[in-house]
Structure formats: C-alpha cells, structure tokens
Amino acid sequence: MIRLTSVYDSHLHVLGIGIQQRIADCSEFATLAELSSYSNDNPKIIVSRGWHESQFIEKRTPTKFDLNHISKSMPVILIRTCGHVLVCNDKAMELAGITSDTPQIEGGSFDYKTGIFTEDAMDLIMKIVPPPSKEELKEMFISANNYLLSQGITSVGSDDFSIKNVHYEDIIEVLEELYHEGLMQIHLYEQVNLPSIKLQQDFLNKGYHKKTYNGFKMGPLKLLADGSMGGRTAYLNKDYSDDPGNKGIQVFKQSELEDLIYLADSNGMDVAIHAIGDGMIDLVLDAIEKSIRRTKRNHRHSIIHAQLATKQQIQRMKQLGVAAIVQPIFLNSDIGIVHERLGDRANESYLFKTMYKEGVHVAFSTDAPVEPVNPFYNLYTAITRTSIKQPELGEFLPEEKFTLDEALECYQNSYYMSYDEHKNYNDYIIVDRDIHNCTVEELKDTVVLETYIDGKLVYKRDKK
Ligand SMILES: [Zn+2]
C-alpha cells in the first residue's frame, strides 16, 4: 500500500458524469447492426451517449436510418462521446418539429436527411428530453462525487451549468444543499458556463462570483467556442482534410466572444475557453489579448483542450500568460482519426509536452465523461502517447511524451488554476502499487484503495 498525493482534474463535468451513469452507454457496440438492435427500459425516450465512429466495424457515423431500426414510434437520441454531435431518428425530429424546411441556426448545423445535429443545433432536439428534477440532480451529483472519489480525484474544475433546460441558479442551489448536507466532499471549482451577456450579467448582478460557498467555489467563465475534431466542428484555419469546404464551427461571433470575455475579465473573473481548432485558438487569444490590454488584470485565463495549438500559438499563449488545460487521454479515441481529419497538420497537434517545455502553464484533465476520469489512464497516455483502446495504432508524436514526474506535476498544476496552490489540503490516496517502480502497463492498472479529503477517509474500496 502506497500513499500518493490525490488528483485534481482541472476540467470535467461532474453533473455530466452523473447523467452518464444514469443514461445508457452506447460506447460498447462493435457494429451499427448491434446499435440498431439497441433497447432500454425507458418506454418514452431513448437517450444514450458515448459512440465514436472508430468503434464501429463500419467506421462511419450512424445516421437516422440506423436509429429508425431501433424505434419508429419512440424518439431515439444518441450523443457522440464528445458531446458535440448527436444523431437522432425521424420520430425525435418529428417531436422537435424539424422538417426538411427548417432553417439552419447559427453556432451549429444539422442535416435532416441524416438526422445528425452539431453544437447549438443539438438544442433543437435536446429540448424534447424532459429536464431532471431537483431530486434527480442531487442524486446525479452524489453518484458522480462518489465515483470521482473512488478514482482518487479529490478536486475538480467542473462545468455543470451547461445542462439543457436547467437554470444555473438551480444548480447553485443544489450544490449548496449537497455540501450543507455533507453529501458531497470533493473540492469543486465551478467553471461558470454562461454563454450569453444576459446570463453572465445576471450572474454578476446577483454577486454569485464574489460569494463564498461551503465546499465549492465559483471559478472562471467557461465558454464553448468551437466543437470537437472528431465531429469536424472544431474551428480550423483551413478545411478539414476529409471534408473539403468545412472549417468547423465558430459558436460565437467574434464581437460576442470579445464582449463575453471582457465582461468576465473586467469583473475579476478569469475565463476558461474551450477551443480545439487552430482557427478558434487564434480567435480566443485575440479576444483575451484585447481584454487584458484594457483590464491589465493579473489573470489566470486558460484555453481548455488547445489540441491543435501550433508551435507559434504556443508561444503566443506563453506571452499572454494563458494556461492550457489539456487531456492527454483524448489520444485514446482520436489517435485513429487525427491524420484523416488534419492531414499533415497532425504533426503539429497535441503538443502538450512542447507547451510544458516552453513554459506554458499546463494542467491535466480528462473532460469526463468525454473520456474516462481514471487518472492512471491519463498518465499512461501522457507517458506513452498510445491509445489504450487501440494500442495497435502505435505511438503518436513520441517526442511529446512526458515523464511520470512531469505528468504528475501537470496534475498538481491544476491547483494553480483555482488559486489553491498554497493551500495545504490534507488530501491523499492509498494505491495498490508503487507507481514509481513499475512498468507503464502496471501503472495504467493502478487501483485506488482509499481516498482521504482533509485527512478524513471518504472512500474505501470494497474487498470483494
Ligand atoms: Zn468539457
């Protein structure tokens, strides 16, 4: 039994993990035919998340035709693992009032012919899913809290406001009650996802950003500025190699993005912006630069993901003091598609070690439930640059490998993101092996036996 410092995952979705635990998981089907024979217990609607086209033998994105086989009378919605793309059947579109004449909306796209919806257009479909009740929200937070503790995670940066059809104030109320009742223990730094000036102004007017809460803190403004590379919605400077004419999606107009960032920055809030494509990274850095020139704040702004940040952009991040919240584990799913999507640009992607070496503040995260929250999987991909799901694909840009100590340091760096680097939390875990004296394969399979927060036992593994 070895004692280790516990883990701070700098960006994930606690509530998303709780939701994922309740809805069916579609990540295990090997063929689209299997997917088509899918069924679950809910008699009214099927909502599931977790597919990635690389999992299917057919190596293609499912369409409404596959889902119409699941049901013609009940809506079926399957969300891609990234959360940026969904596919639904004809019944779901019918209930949502989508026809071949429905106009496209800004910040997303959809194709009536295939039933595929991306980014903001997903809301057109997700509105037919009944929102969770307050009790359900609480149950989902609790089950996610317990799951995270079982994985050795004691602190998180978490985006929980982005759940459809639930007002952010209801989430704050639920969190206050849960911590007050002692039902959640994890240190939570809320990444405040408020994607409009109106919502953000409401949040600021009510003083939520300055309030102290028991057990959790309000963190940076979180914005989703583009999509995912796999879903071809991350915003690139040049077209996707496997989709000519498509550069991805800009969720906000540039002036809107600038206003949102400046409003937060000028009110003493940092920003943490989801940006994956090189095109979006440029735009986000432009907006941050413009804002900090005005506010002159001593900030801790960050870009979440920064997967396709080029070496030049990395220099710019360093100059502007913009941190990178990155997910080595994304290679787990993306390693098989990065060349298809990007062509030669793949050689300048996932440059997390370069960021680290160049002096960008790099904090590790998993973006769970997008990828598993298990920190040993994340450490494994950081160290080996190899997919756990598809080891046969080999190493991706091996010069970007971290050493174990560097990778552990990047997890510890998360404390900086929430101004907690000098807080001496008495948080630690007991694991079943000495991770400094085992092979990487053994490291990957490390098991957490006990988790402690503030010196108190909060998780103990069942002996069975
Ligand atoms: Zn996320």
Short mmCIF file of C-alpha atoms and ligand atoms in Angstrom, two decimals:
data_model
loop_
_atom_site.label_atom_id
_atom_site.label_comp_id
_atom_site.label_asym_id
_atom_site.label_seq_id
_atom_site.Cartn_x
_atom_site.Cartn_y
_atom_site.Cartn_z
CA MET A 1 0.00 0.00 0.00
CA ILE A 2 1.49 3.26 -1.14
CA ARG A 3 0.38 6.75 -0.23
CA LEU A 4 0.15 9.25 -3.09
CA THR A 5 -0.99 12.80 -3.32
CA SER A 6 -4.56 12.80 -4.64
CA VAL A 7 -5.60 14.13 -8.03
CA TYR A 8 -7.02 17.46 -9.15
CA ASP A 9 -8.74 17.06 -12.53
CA SER A 10 -8.78 20.60 -13.92
CA HIS A 11 -11.71 20.23 -16.30
CA LEU A 12 -14.55 17.77 -16.38
CA HIS A 13 -18.31 17.70 -15.91
CA VAL A 14 -19.37 16.34 -12.52
CA LEU A 15 -23.04 16.52 -13.39
CA GLY A 16 -22.27 15.09 -16.83
CA ILE A 17 -20.68 12.07 -15.14
CA GLY A 18 -23.80 11.66 -13.01
CA ILE A 19 -26.03 11.89 -16.07
CA GLN A 20 -23.84 9.43 -17.94
CA GLN A 21 -24.22 6.96 -15.08
CA ARG A 22 -28.00 7.13 -15.45
CA ILE A 23 -28.41 7.09 -19.20
CA ALA A 24 -27.42 4.15 -21.33
CA ASP A 25 -23.89 3.97 -22.64
CA CYS A 26 -23.52 3.25 -26.37
CA SER A 27 -19.73 3.05 -26.46
CA GLU A 28 -19.58 -0.74 -26.48
CA PHE A 29 -21.31 -1.65 -29.75
CA ALA A 30 -18.95 -3.07 -32.32
CA THR A 31 -21.25 -2.75 -35.32
CA LEU A 32 -24.02 -0.45 -36.43
CA ALA A 33 -26.27 -3.51 -36.69
CA GLU A 34 -25.80 -4.11 -32.96
CA LEU A 35 -26.57 -0.49 -32.33
CA SER A 36 -29.75 -0.89 -34.36
CA SER A 37 -31.00 -3.66 -32.09
CA TYR A 38 -30.46 -1.48 -29.03
CA SER A 39 -33.22 -1.18 -26.47
CA ASN A 40 -33.59 0.17 -22.96
CA ASP A 41 -36.15 0.24 -20.20
CA ASN A 42 -37.46 3.76 -20.68
CA PRO A 43 -40.74 3.39 -22.53
CA LYS A 44 -40.88 7.03 -23.67
CA ILE A 45 -37.48 8.04 -24.99
CA ILE A 46 -34.03 6.60 -25.60
CA VAL A 47 -31.13 8.91 -24.85
CA SER A 48 -27.66 7.48 -24.85
CA ARG A 49 -24.14 8.81 -25.06
CA GLY A 50 -20.70 7.51 -25.86
CA TRP A 51 -20.39 6.47 -29.52
CA HIS A 52 -17.34 7.27 -31.59
CA GLU A 53 -17.30 6.25 -35.27
CA SER A 54 -13.98 4.44 -34.78
CA GLN A 55 -15.73 1.90 -32.51
CA PHE A 56 -17.89 0.54 -35.32
CA ILE A 57 -16.57 -2.03 -37.76
CA GLU A 58 -18.24 0.06 -40.48
CA LYS A 59 -16.08 3.05 -39.39
CA ARG A 60 -18.83 5.52 -40.12
CA THR A 61 -21.10 7.87 -38.27
CA PRO A 62 -24.53 6.38 -37.53
CA THR A 63 -27.49 8.07 -39.23
CA LYS A 64 -31.21 8.28 -38.64
CA PHE A 65 -31.65 5.17 -40.77
CA ASP A 66 -29.71 3.11 -38.23
CA LEU A 67 -31.75 4.66 -35.43
CA ASN A 68 -35.09 4.18 -37.19
CA HIS A 69 -34.34 0.47 -36.84
CA ILE A 70 -34.17 0.92 -33.07
CA SER A 71 -37.61 2.50 -33.00
CA LYS A 72 -40.01 4.23 -35.31
CA SER A 73 -42.52 5.18 -32.62
CA MET A 74 -40.21 6.38 -29.86
CA PRO A 75 -37.62 9.18 -30.10
CA VAL A 76 -34.03 7.90 -30.10
CA ILE A 77 -31.12 10.27 -29.48
CA LEU A 78 -27.53 9.06 -29.44
CA ILE A 79 -24.88 11.59 -28.44
CA ARG A 80 -21.32 11.24 -29.63
CA THR A 81 -18.74 10.72 -26.88
CA CYS A 82 -17.50 14.31 -27.31
CA GLY A 83 -20.96 15.74 -26.59
CA HIS A 84 -20.75 17.99 -29.67
CA VAL A 85 -22.65 15.83 -32.14
CA LEU A 86 -25.82 13.79 -31.91
CA VAL A 87 -27.76 11.58 -34.22
CA CYS A 88 -31.48 11.03 -33.83
CA ASN A 89 -34.27 9.13 -35.54
CA ASP A 90 -37.20 10.51 -37.53
CA LYS A 91 -39.51 10.37 -34.51
CA ALA A 92 -37.22 12.65 -32.49
CA MET A 93 -37.14 15.16 -35.35
CA GLU A 94 -40.91 14.96 -35.71
CA LEU A 95 -41.45 15.69 -31.99
CA ALA A 96 -38.93 18.53 -32.17
CA GLY A 97 -40.77 19.98 -35.16
CA ILE A 98 -37.80 19.63 -37.51
CA THR A 99 -38.66 19.23 -41.18
CA SER A 100 -36.69 19.47 -44.41
CA ASP A 101 -37.73 23.16 -44.47
CA THR A 102 -36.40 24.09 -41.02
CA PRO A 103 -33.75 26.80 -41.46
CA GLN A 104 -30.22 26.28 -40.13
CA ILE A 105 -29.29 28.14 -36.95
CA GLU A 106 -26.10 29.97 -36.02
CA GLY A 107 -23.47 28.20 -33.95
CA GLY A 108 -24.37 24.74 -35.14
CA SER A 109 -25.69 22.74 -38.05
CA PHE A 110 -28.00 19.86 -38.82
CA ASP A 111 -28.86 17.60 -41.69
CA TYR A 112 -32.46 16.48 -41.89
CA LYS A 113 -31.50 13.76 -44.35
CA THR A 114 -29.13 12.04 -41.90
CA GLY A 115 -30.51 13.16 -38.52
CA ILE A 116 -27.09 14.49 -37.48
CA PHE A 117 -27.02 17.66 -35.35
CA THR A 118 -23.96 19.54 -34.13
CA GLU A 119 -23.25 22.13 -31.43
CA ASP A 120 -26.05 24.64 -30.78
CA ALA A 121 -28.32 22.85 -33.26
CA MET A 122 -28.37 19.94 -30.78
CA ASP A 123 -30.64 22.08 -28.61
CA LEU A 124 -33.33 21.80 -31.29
CA ILE A 125 -33.51 18.09 -30.46
CA MET A 126 -32.49 18.05 -26.79
CA LYS A 127 -35.46 20.25 -25.91
CA ILE A 128 -37.70 17.17 -26.21
CA VAL A 129 -35.78 15.45 -23.38
CA PRO A 130 -37.53 16.15 -20.08
CA PRO A 131 -35.21 18.04 -17.66
CA PRO A 132 -34.14 16.25 -14.47
CA SER A 133 -35.98 17.13 -11.26
CA LYS A 134 -34.12 18.68 -8.33
CA GLU A 135 -34.01 15.31 -6.58
CA GLU A 136 -32.59 13.69 -9.70
CA LEU A 137 -29.96 16.42 -9.98
CA LYS A 138 -28.92 15.75 -6.41
CA GLU A 139 -28.72 12.00 -6.95
CA MET A 140 -26.60 12.53 -10.06
CA PHE A 141 -24.18 14.86 -8.27
CA ILE A 142 -23.85 12.43 -5.38
CA SER A 143 -23.18 9.42 -7.57
CA ALA A 144 -20.59 11.39 -9.57
CA ASN A 145 -18.94 12.64 -6.35
CA ASN A 146 -18.66 9.08 -5.07
CA TYR A 147 -17.36 7.79 -8.37
CA LEU A 148 -14.69 10.51 -8.55
CA LEU A 149 -13.53 9.72 -5.01
CA SER A 150 -13.24 6.05 -5.97
CA GLN A 151 -10.91 7.10 -8.78
CA GLY A 152 -8.64 9.08 -6.47
CA ILE A 153 -9.91 12.50 -7.54
CA THR A 154 -10.36 14.95 -4.66
CA SER A 155 -10.55 18.28 -6.53
CA VAL A 156 -12.16 19.20 -9.82
CA GLY A 157 -12.68 22.11 -12.15
CA SER A 158 -16.19 21.34 -13.32
CA ASP A 159 -18.62 22.73 -15.87
CA ASP A 160 -22.11 21.95 -14.59
CA PHE A 161 -24.21 24.84 -15.88
CA SER A 162 -24.31 23.63 -19.46
CA ILE A 163 -27.04 21.07 -18.88
CA LYS A 164 -30.01 21.69 -21.13
CA ASN A 165 -33.24 23.08 -19.72
CA VAL A 166 -31.87 23.67 -16.20
CA HIS A 167 -31.22 27.20 -14.95
CA TYR A 168 -27.78 27.85 -13.48
CA GLU A 169 -29.29 29.11 -10.21
CA ASP A 170 -30.97 25.75 -9.69
CA ILE A 171 -27.55 24.10 -9.97
CA ILE A 172 -26.06 26.50 -7.42
CA GLU A 173 -28.94 25.80 -5.06
CA VAL A 174 -28.48 22.05 -5.44
CA LEU A 175 -24.73 22.33 -4.76
CA GLU A 176 -25.30 24.49 -1.68
CA GLU A 177 -27.72 21.94 -0.28
CA LEU A 178 -25.50 18.96 -1.07
CA TYR A 179 -22.43 20.42 0.62
CA HIS A 180 -24.51 21.68 3.53
CA GLU A 181 -25.97 18.21 4.00
CA GLY A 182 -22.49 16.66 3.81
CA LEU A 183 -23.47 14.61 0.76
CA MET A 184 -20.60 15.89 -1.39
CA GLN A 185 -16.98 16.05 -0.29
CA ILE A 186 -14.97 16.76 -3.42
CA HIS A 187 -13.42 20.26 -3.71
CA LEU A 188 -15.28 21.74 -6.65
CA TYR A 189 -14.24 24.79 -8.66
CA GLU A 190 -17.21 25.63 -10.84
CA GLN A 191 -16.34 26.61 -14.40
CA VAL A 192 -19.20 29.01 -14.89
CA ASN A 193 -20.72 28.23 -18.27
CA LEU A 194 -22.88 31.24 -19.14
CA PRO A 195 -22.90 31.64 -22.90
CA SER A 196 -24.72 34.97 -23.21
CA ILE A 197 -24.14 38.51 -21.98
CA LYS A 198 -27.61 38.48 -20.46
CA LEU A 199 -26.95 35.38 -18.35
CA GLN A 200 -23.49 36.50 -17.36
CA GLN A 201 -24.75 39.94 -16.37
CA ASP A 202 -27.47 38.30 -14.28
CA PHE A 203 -24.84 36.16 -12.52
CA LEU A 204 -22.63 39.20 -11.85
CA ASN A 205 -25.52 41.42 -10.72
CA LYS A 206 -26.52 38.82 -8.17
CA GLY A 207 -22.93 38.69 -6.90
CA TYR A 208 -22.53 34.92 -7.30
CA HIS A 209 -18.89 35.36 -8.38
CA LYS A 210 -17.96 37.02 -5.08
CA LYS A 211 -19.94 34.84 -2.70
CA THR A 212 -18.25 32.25 -0.52
CA TYR A 213 -19.79 28.82 -0.55
CA ASN A 214 -19.34 25.86 1.71
CA GLY A 215 -17.28 23.19 -0.11
CA PHE A 216 -17.14 24.74 -3.57
CA LYS A 217 -16.07 27.95 -5.28
CA MET A 218 -17.15 29.88 -8.34
CA GLY A 219 -14.39 29.83 -10.91
CA PRO A 220 -13.79 31.22 -14.36
CA LEU A 221 -16.31 32.00 -17.05
CA LYS A 222 -16.39 28.87 -19.20
CA LEU A 223 -17.33 29.15 -22.85
CA LEU A 224 -17.57 26.54 -25.54
CA ALA A 225 -16.12 28.42 -28.51
CA ASP A 226 -15.87 25.58 -31.01
CA GLY A 227 -16.65 21.88 -31.25
CA SER A 228 -14.61 18.70 -31.47
CA MET A 229 -12.09 17.49 -34.01
CA GLY A 230 -13.74 14.09 -34.31
CA GLY A 231 -17.11 15.70 -35.02
CA ARG A 232 -15.42 18.05 -37.55
CA THR A 233 -16.79 21.03 -35.62
CA ALA A 234 -13.52 22.29 -34.09
CA TYR A 235 -12.81 25.53 -35.95
CA LEU A 236 -9.78 25.26 -38.23
CA ASN A 237 -7.91 27.91 -40.21
CA LYS A 238 -8.10 25.63 -43.25
CA ASP A 239 -10.63 23.00 -44.35
CA TYR A 240 -10.76 19.53 -42.82
CA SER A 241 -8.64 17.21 -44.93
CA ASP A 242 -11.50 14.70 -45.13
CA ASP A 243 -14.27 17.28 -45.60
CA PRO A 244 -13.37 19.95 -48.17
CA GLY A 245 -15.35 23.15 -47.71
CA ASN A 246 -15.76 22.60 -43.96
CA LYS A 247 -13.62 24.51 -41.46
CA GLY A 248 -15.76 23.65 -38.44
CA ILE A 249 -17.90 25.89 -36.29
CA GLN A 250 -17.50 29.23 -34.57
CA VAL A 251 -20.03 29.07 -31.77
CA PHE A 252 -19.89 32.86 -31.18
CA LYS A 253 -19.45 35.82 -33.47
CA GLN A 254 -16.03 37.28 -32.71
CA SER A 255 -17.52 40.51 -31.29
CA GLU A 256 -19.74 38.41 -28.99
CA LEU A 257 -16.77 36.34 -27.81
CA GLU A 258 -14.82 39.53 -27.10
CA ASP A 259 -17.71 41.04 -25.13
CA LEU A 260 -18.22 37.89 -23.06
CA ILE A 261 -14.54 37.61 -22.21
CA TYR A 262 -14.20 41.29 -21.40
CA LEU A 263 -17.29 41.31 -19.19
CA ALA A 264 -15.84 38.48 -17.09
CA ASP A 265 -12.29 39.83 -17.09
CA SER A 266 -13.38 43.34 -16.09
CA ASN A 267 -15.36 41.86 -13.20
CA GLY A 268 -12.37 39.99 -11.83
CA MET A 269 -13.33 36.62 -13.28
CA ASP A 270 -10.88 34.52 -15.25
CA VAL A 271 -12.01 32.82 -18.43
CA ALA A 272 -11.53 29.18 -19.41
CA ILE A 273 -12.42 28.80 -23.06
CA HIS A 274 -12.97 25.52 -24.86
CA ALA A 275 -11.01 25.90 -28.11
CA ILE A 276 -9.72 22.94 -30.09
CA GLY A 277 -9.08 24.09 -33.67
CA ASP A 278 -6.15 26.32 -34.60
CA GLY A 279 -8.63 28.82 -36.05
CA MET A 280 -10.50 29.12 -32.78
CA ILE A 281 -7.31 29.27 -30.72
CA ASP A 282 -6.27 32.34 -32.74
CA LEU A 283 -9.64 33.99 -32.17
CA VAL A 284 -9.69 33.23 -28.45
CA LEU A 285 -6.14 34.54 -28.00
CA ASP A 286 -7.11 37.69 -29.93
CA ALA A 287 -10.10 38.24 -27.64
CA ILE A 288 -8.11 37.58 -24.46
CA GLU A 289 -5.30 39.85 -25.60
CA LYS A 290 -7.74 42.64 -26.33
CA SER A 291 -9.39 42.24 -22.95
CA ILE A 292 -6.25 42.12 -20.81
CA ARG A 293 -4.85 45.14 -22.59
CA ARG A 294 -7.83 47.02 -21.19
CA THR A 295 -8.17 45.42 -17.75
CA LYS A 296 -4.43 44.93 -17.08
CA ARG A 297 -5.51 42.18 -14.69
CA ASN A 298 -3.16 39.70 -13.13
CA HIS A 299 -5.19 36.87 -14.66
CA ARG A 300 -5.21 33.09 -14.84
CA HIS A 301 -7.09 32.74 -18.10
CA SER A 302 -6.89 29.42 -19.87
CA ILE A 303 -7.73 27.54 -23.02
CA ILE A 304 -9.36 24.19 -22.44
CA HIS A 305 -8.16 21.47 -24.86
CA ALA A 306 -5.88 23.52 -27.19
CA GLN A 307 -5.40 20.27 -29.12
CA LEU A 308 -4.42 21.83 -32.41
CA ALA A 309 -2.36 24.70 -30.99
CA THR A 310 0.60 25.22 -33.31
CA LYS A 311 4.11 25.98 -32.06
CA GLN A 312 3.54 29.63 -32.91
CA GLN A 313 0.29 29.72 -30.98
CA ILE A 314 2.01 28.07 -28.02
CA GLN A 315 4.49 30.98 -27.99
CA ARG A 316 1.59 33.38 -28.00
CA MET A 317 -0.11 31.58 -25.11
CA LYS A 318 3.11 31.87 -23.17
CA GLN A 319 3.46 35.59 -23.89
CA LEU A 320 -0.12 36.28 -22.86
CA GLY A 321 0.12 34.07 -19.77
CA VAL A 322 -2.74 31.88 -21.00
CA ALA A 323 -2.69 28.44 -19.39
CA ALA A 324 -3.55 25.18 -21.17
CA ILE A 325 -5.97 22.72 -19.62
CA VAL A 326 -5.21 19.62 -21.69
CA GLN A 327 -6.33 15.99 -21.92
CA PRO A 328 -3.61 13.51 -22.93
CA ILE A 329 -6.32 10.81 -22.75
CA PHE A 330 -8.04 12.33 -25.81
CA LEU A 331 -5.50 10.41 -27.87
CA ASN A 332 -7.29 7.32 -26.65
CA SER A 333 -10.10 7.96 -29.15
CA ASP A 334 -8.52 10.48 -31.52
CA ILE A 335 -5.30 8.75 -32.47
CA GLY A 336 -7.16 6.81 -35.18
CA ILE A 337 -8.73 9.85 -36.85
CA VAL A 338 -6.28 12.70 -36.41
CA HIS A 339 -4.47 12.08 -39.72
CA GLU A 340 -7.73 11.70 -41.64
CA ARG A 341 -9.10 14.96 -40.27
CA LEU A 342 -5.95 17.05 -40.47
CA GLY A 343 -3.52 15.54 -42.97
CA ASP A 344 -0.01 16.93 -42.37
CA ARG A 345 -1.32 19.31 -39.73
CA ALA A 346 -1.49 16.27 -37.44
CA ASN A 347 2.26 16.75 -36.93
CA GLU A 348 1.51 19.95 -35.06
CA SER A 349 -1.22 18.72 -32.76
CA TYR A 350 -1.48 17.51 -29.17
CA LEU A 351 1.81 19.32 -28.45
CA PHE A 352 1.32 19.16 -24.71
CA LYS A 353 4.94 18.46 -23.85
CA THR A 354 6.04 21.34 -26.07
CA MET A 355 3.67 23.60 -24.14
CA TYR A 356 5.15 22.35 -20.88
CA LYS A 357 8.75 22.79 -22.05
CA GLU A 358 8.06 26.26 -23.42
CA GLY A 359 6.77 27.36 -20.04
CA VAL A 360 3.04 27.48 -20.70
CA HIS A 361 1.18 26.57 -17.52
CA VAL A 362 -0.12 23.08 -18.35
CA ALA A 363 -2.82 21.46 -16.19
CA PHE A 364 -4.10 17.94 -16.87
CA SER A 365 -7.72 16.90 -17.09
CA THR A 366 -9.90 14.23 -18.67
CA ASP A 367 -13.07 16.15 -19.62
CA ALA A 368 -15.02 13.18 -18.21
CA PRO A 369 -17.49 11.86 -19.24
CA VAL A 370 -15.90 12.51 -22.65
CA GLU A 371 -13.06 10.15 -21.68
CA PRO A 372 -12.74 8.06 -18.51
CA VAL A 373 -11.74 10.07 -15.45
CA ASN A 374 -9.23 7.42 -14.29
CA PRO A 375 -6.03 9.45 -13.70
CA PHE A 376 -3.81 6.44 -14.34
CA TYR A 377 -5.19 6.12 -17.88
CA ASN A 378 -4.47 9.80 -18.42
CA LEU A 379 -0.94 9.45 -17.02
CA TYR A 380 -0.44 6.39 -19.22
CA THR A 381 -1.37 8.24 -22.43
CA ALA A 382 0.74 11.25 -21.40
CA ILE A 383 3.75 8.99 -20.87
CA THR A 384 3.28 6.58 -23.78
CA ARG A 385 1.29 8.66 -26.32
CA THR A 386 -0.53 5.42 -27.09
CA SER A 387 -4.25 4.68 -27.19
CA ILE A 388 -5.50 2.25 -24.57
CA LYS A 389 -8.46 1.31 -26.79
CA GLN A 390 -6.41 0.94 -29.97
CA PRO A 391 -2.82 0.08 -28.96
CA GLU A 392 -2.18 -1.33 -32.43
CA LEU A 393 -2.10 2.22 -33.80
CA GLY A 394 1.20 2.82 -32.03
CA GLU A 395 2.68 5.99 -30.58
CA PHE A 396 1.54 9.44 -31.68
CA LEU A 397 4.36 12.03 -31.88
CA PRO A 398 6.52 10.20 -29.32
CA GLU A 399 8.73 13.27 -28.80
CA GLU A 400 5.75 14.67 -26.88
CA LYS A 401 5.96 12.00 -24.17
CA PHE A 402 6.01 13.20 -20.58
CA THR A 403 7.99 11.53 -17.82
CA LEU A 404 5.87 10.28 -14.92
CA ASP A 405 7.08 13.08 -12.65
CA GLU A 406 6.31 15.75 -15.25
CA ALA A 407 2.86 14.27 -15.79
CA LEU A 408 2.16 14.21 -12.05
CA GLU A 409 3.33 17.82 -11.88
CA CYS A 410 0.76 18.74 -14.55
CA TYR A 411 -1.99 17.26 -12.41
CA GLN A 412 -0.71 19.25 -9.43
CA ASN A 413 -0.68 22.36 -11.63
CA SER A 414 -4.46 22.29 -11.51
CA TYR A 415 -4.32 23.87 -8.05
CA TYR A 416 -2.89 27.00 -9.65
CA MET A 417 -5.96 27.31 -11.88
CA SER A 418 -8.18 27.77 -8.80
CA TYR A 419 -5.70 29.87 -6.78
CA ASP A 420 -5.22 26.96 -4.40
CA GLU A 421 -1.52 26.27 -4.99
CA HIS A 422 -0.61 27.35 -1.46
CA LYS A 423 -3.49 25.60 0.23
CA ASN A 424 -2.24 22.61 2.11
CA TYR A 425 -5.20 20.33 1.72
CA ASN A 426 -4.57 17.13 3.60
CA ASP A 427 -5.85 15.14 0.60
CA TYR A 428 -4.25 11.87 -0.41
CA ILE A 429 -4.92 8.39 -1.72
CA ILE A 430 -3.70 4.91 -0.93
CA VAL A 431 -3.00 2.82 -4.02
CA ASP A 432 -2.08 -0.82 -4.51
CA ARG A 433 1.35 -0.33 -6.10
CA ASP A 434 4.43 1.85 -6.21
CA ILE A 435 3.83 3.79 -9.41
CA HIS A 436 7.44 4.97 -9.49
CA ASN A 437 8.73 1.42 -9.54
CA CYS A 438 6.52 -0.40 -12.00
CA THR A 439 6.09 -0.65 -15.76
CA VAL A 440 3.77 1.77 -17.57
CA GLU A 441 1.37 -1.11 -18.22
CA GLU A 442 1.23 -1.74 -14.48
CA LEU A 443 0.86 1.98 -13.82
CA LYS A 444 -2.24 2.04 -16.04
CA ASP A 445 -3.89 -0.63 -13.90
CA THR A 446 -3.23 1.06 -10.56
CA VAL A 447 -6.13 0.61 -8.16
CA VAL A 448 -7.18 3.23 -5.62
CA LEU A 449 -7.80 1.57 -2.25
CA GLU A 450 -8.61 4.59 -0.08
CA THR A 451 -9.21 8.30 -0.61
CA TYR A 452 -8.84 11.00 2.04
CA ILE A 453 -10.04 14.60 1.97
CA ASP A 454 -8.84 16.95 4.69
CA GLY A 455 -7.43 13.88 6.42
CA LYS A 456 -10.82 12.15 6.53
CA LEU A 457 -11.50 8.83 4.84
CA VAL A 458 -14.08 9.45 2.10
CA TYR A 459 -13.68 6.28 0.04
CA LYS A 460 -12.61 2.76 0.83
CA ARG A 461 -12.56 0.03 -1.79
CA ASP A 462 -14.80 -2.97 -1.22
CA LYS A 463 -12.76 -6.09 -0.50
CA LYS A 464 -14.82 -8.25 -2.88
ZN ZN B 1 -15.68 19.79 -21.27
#
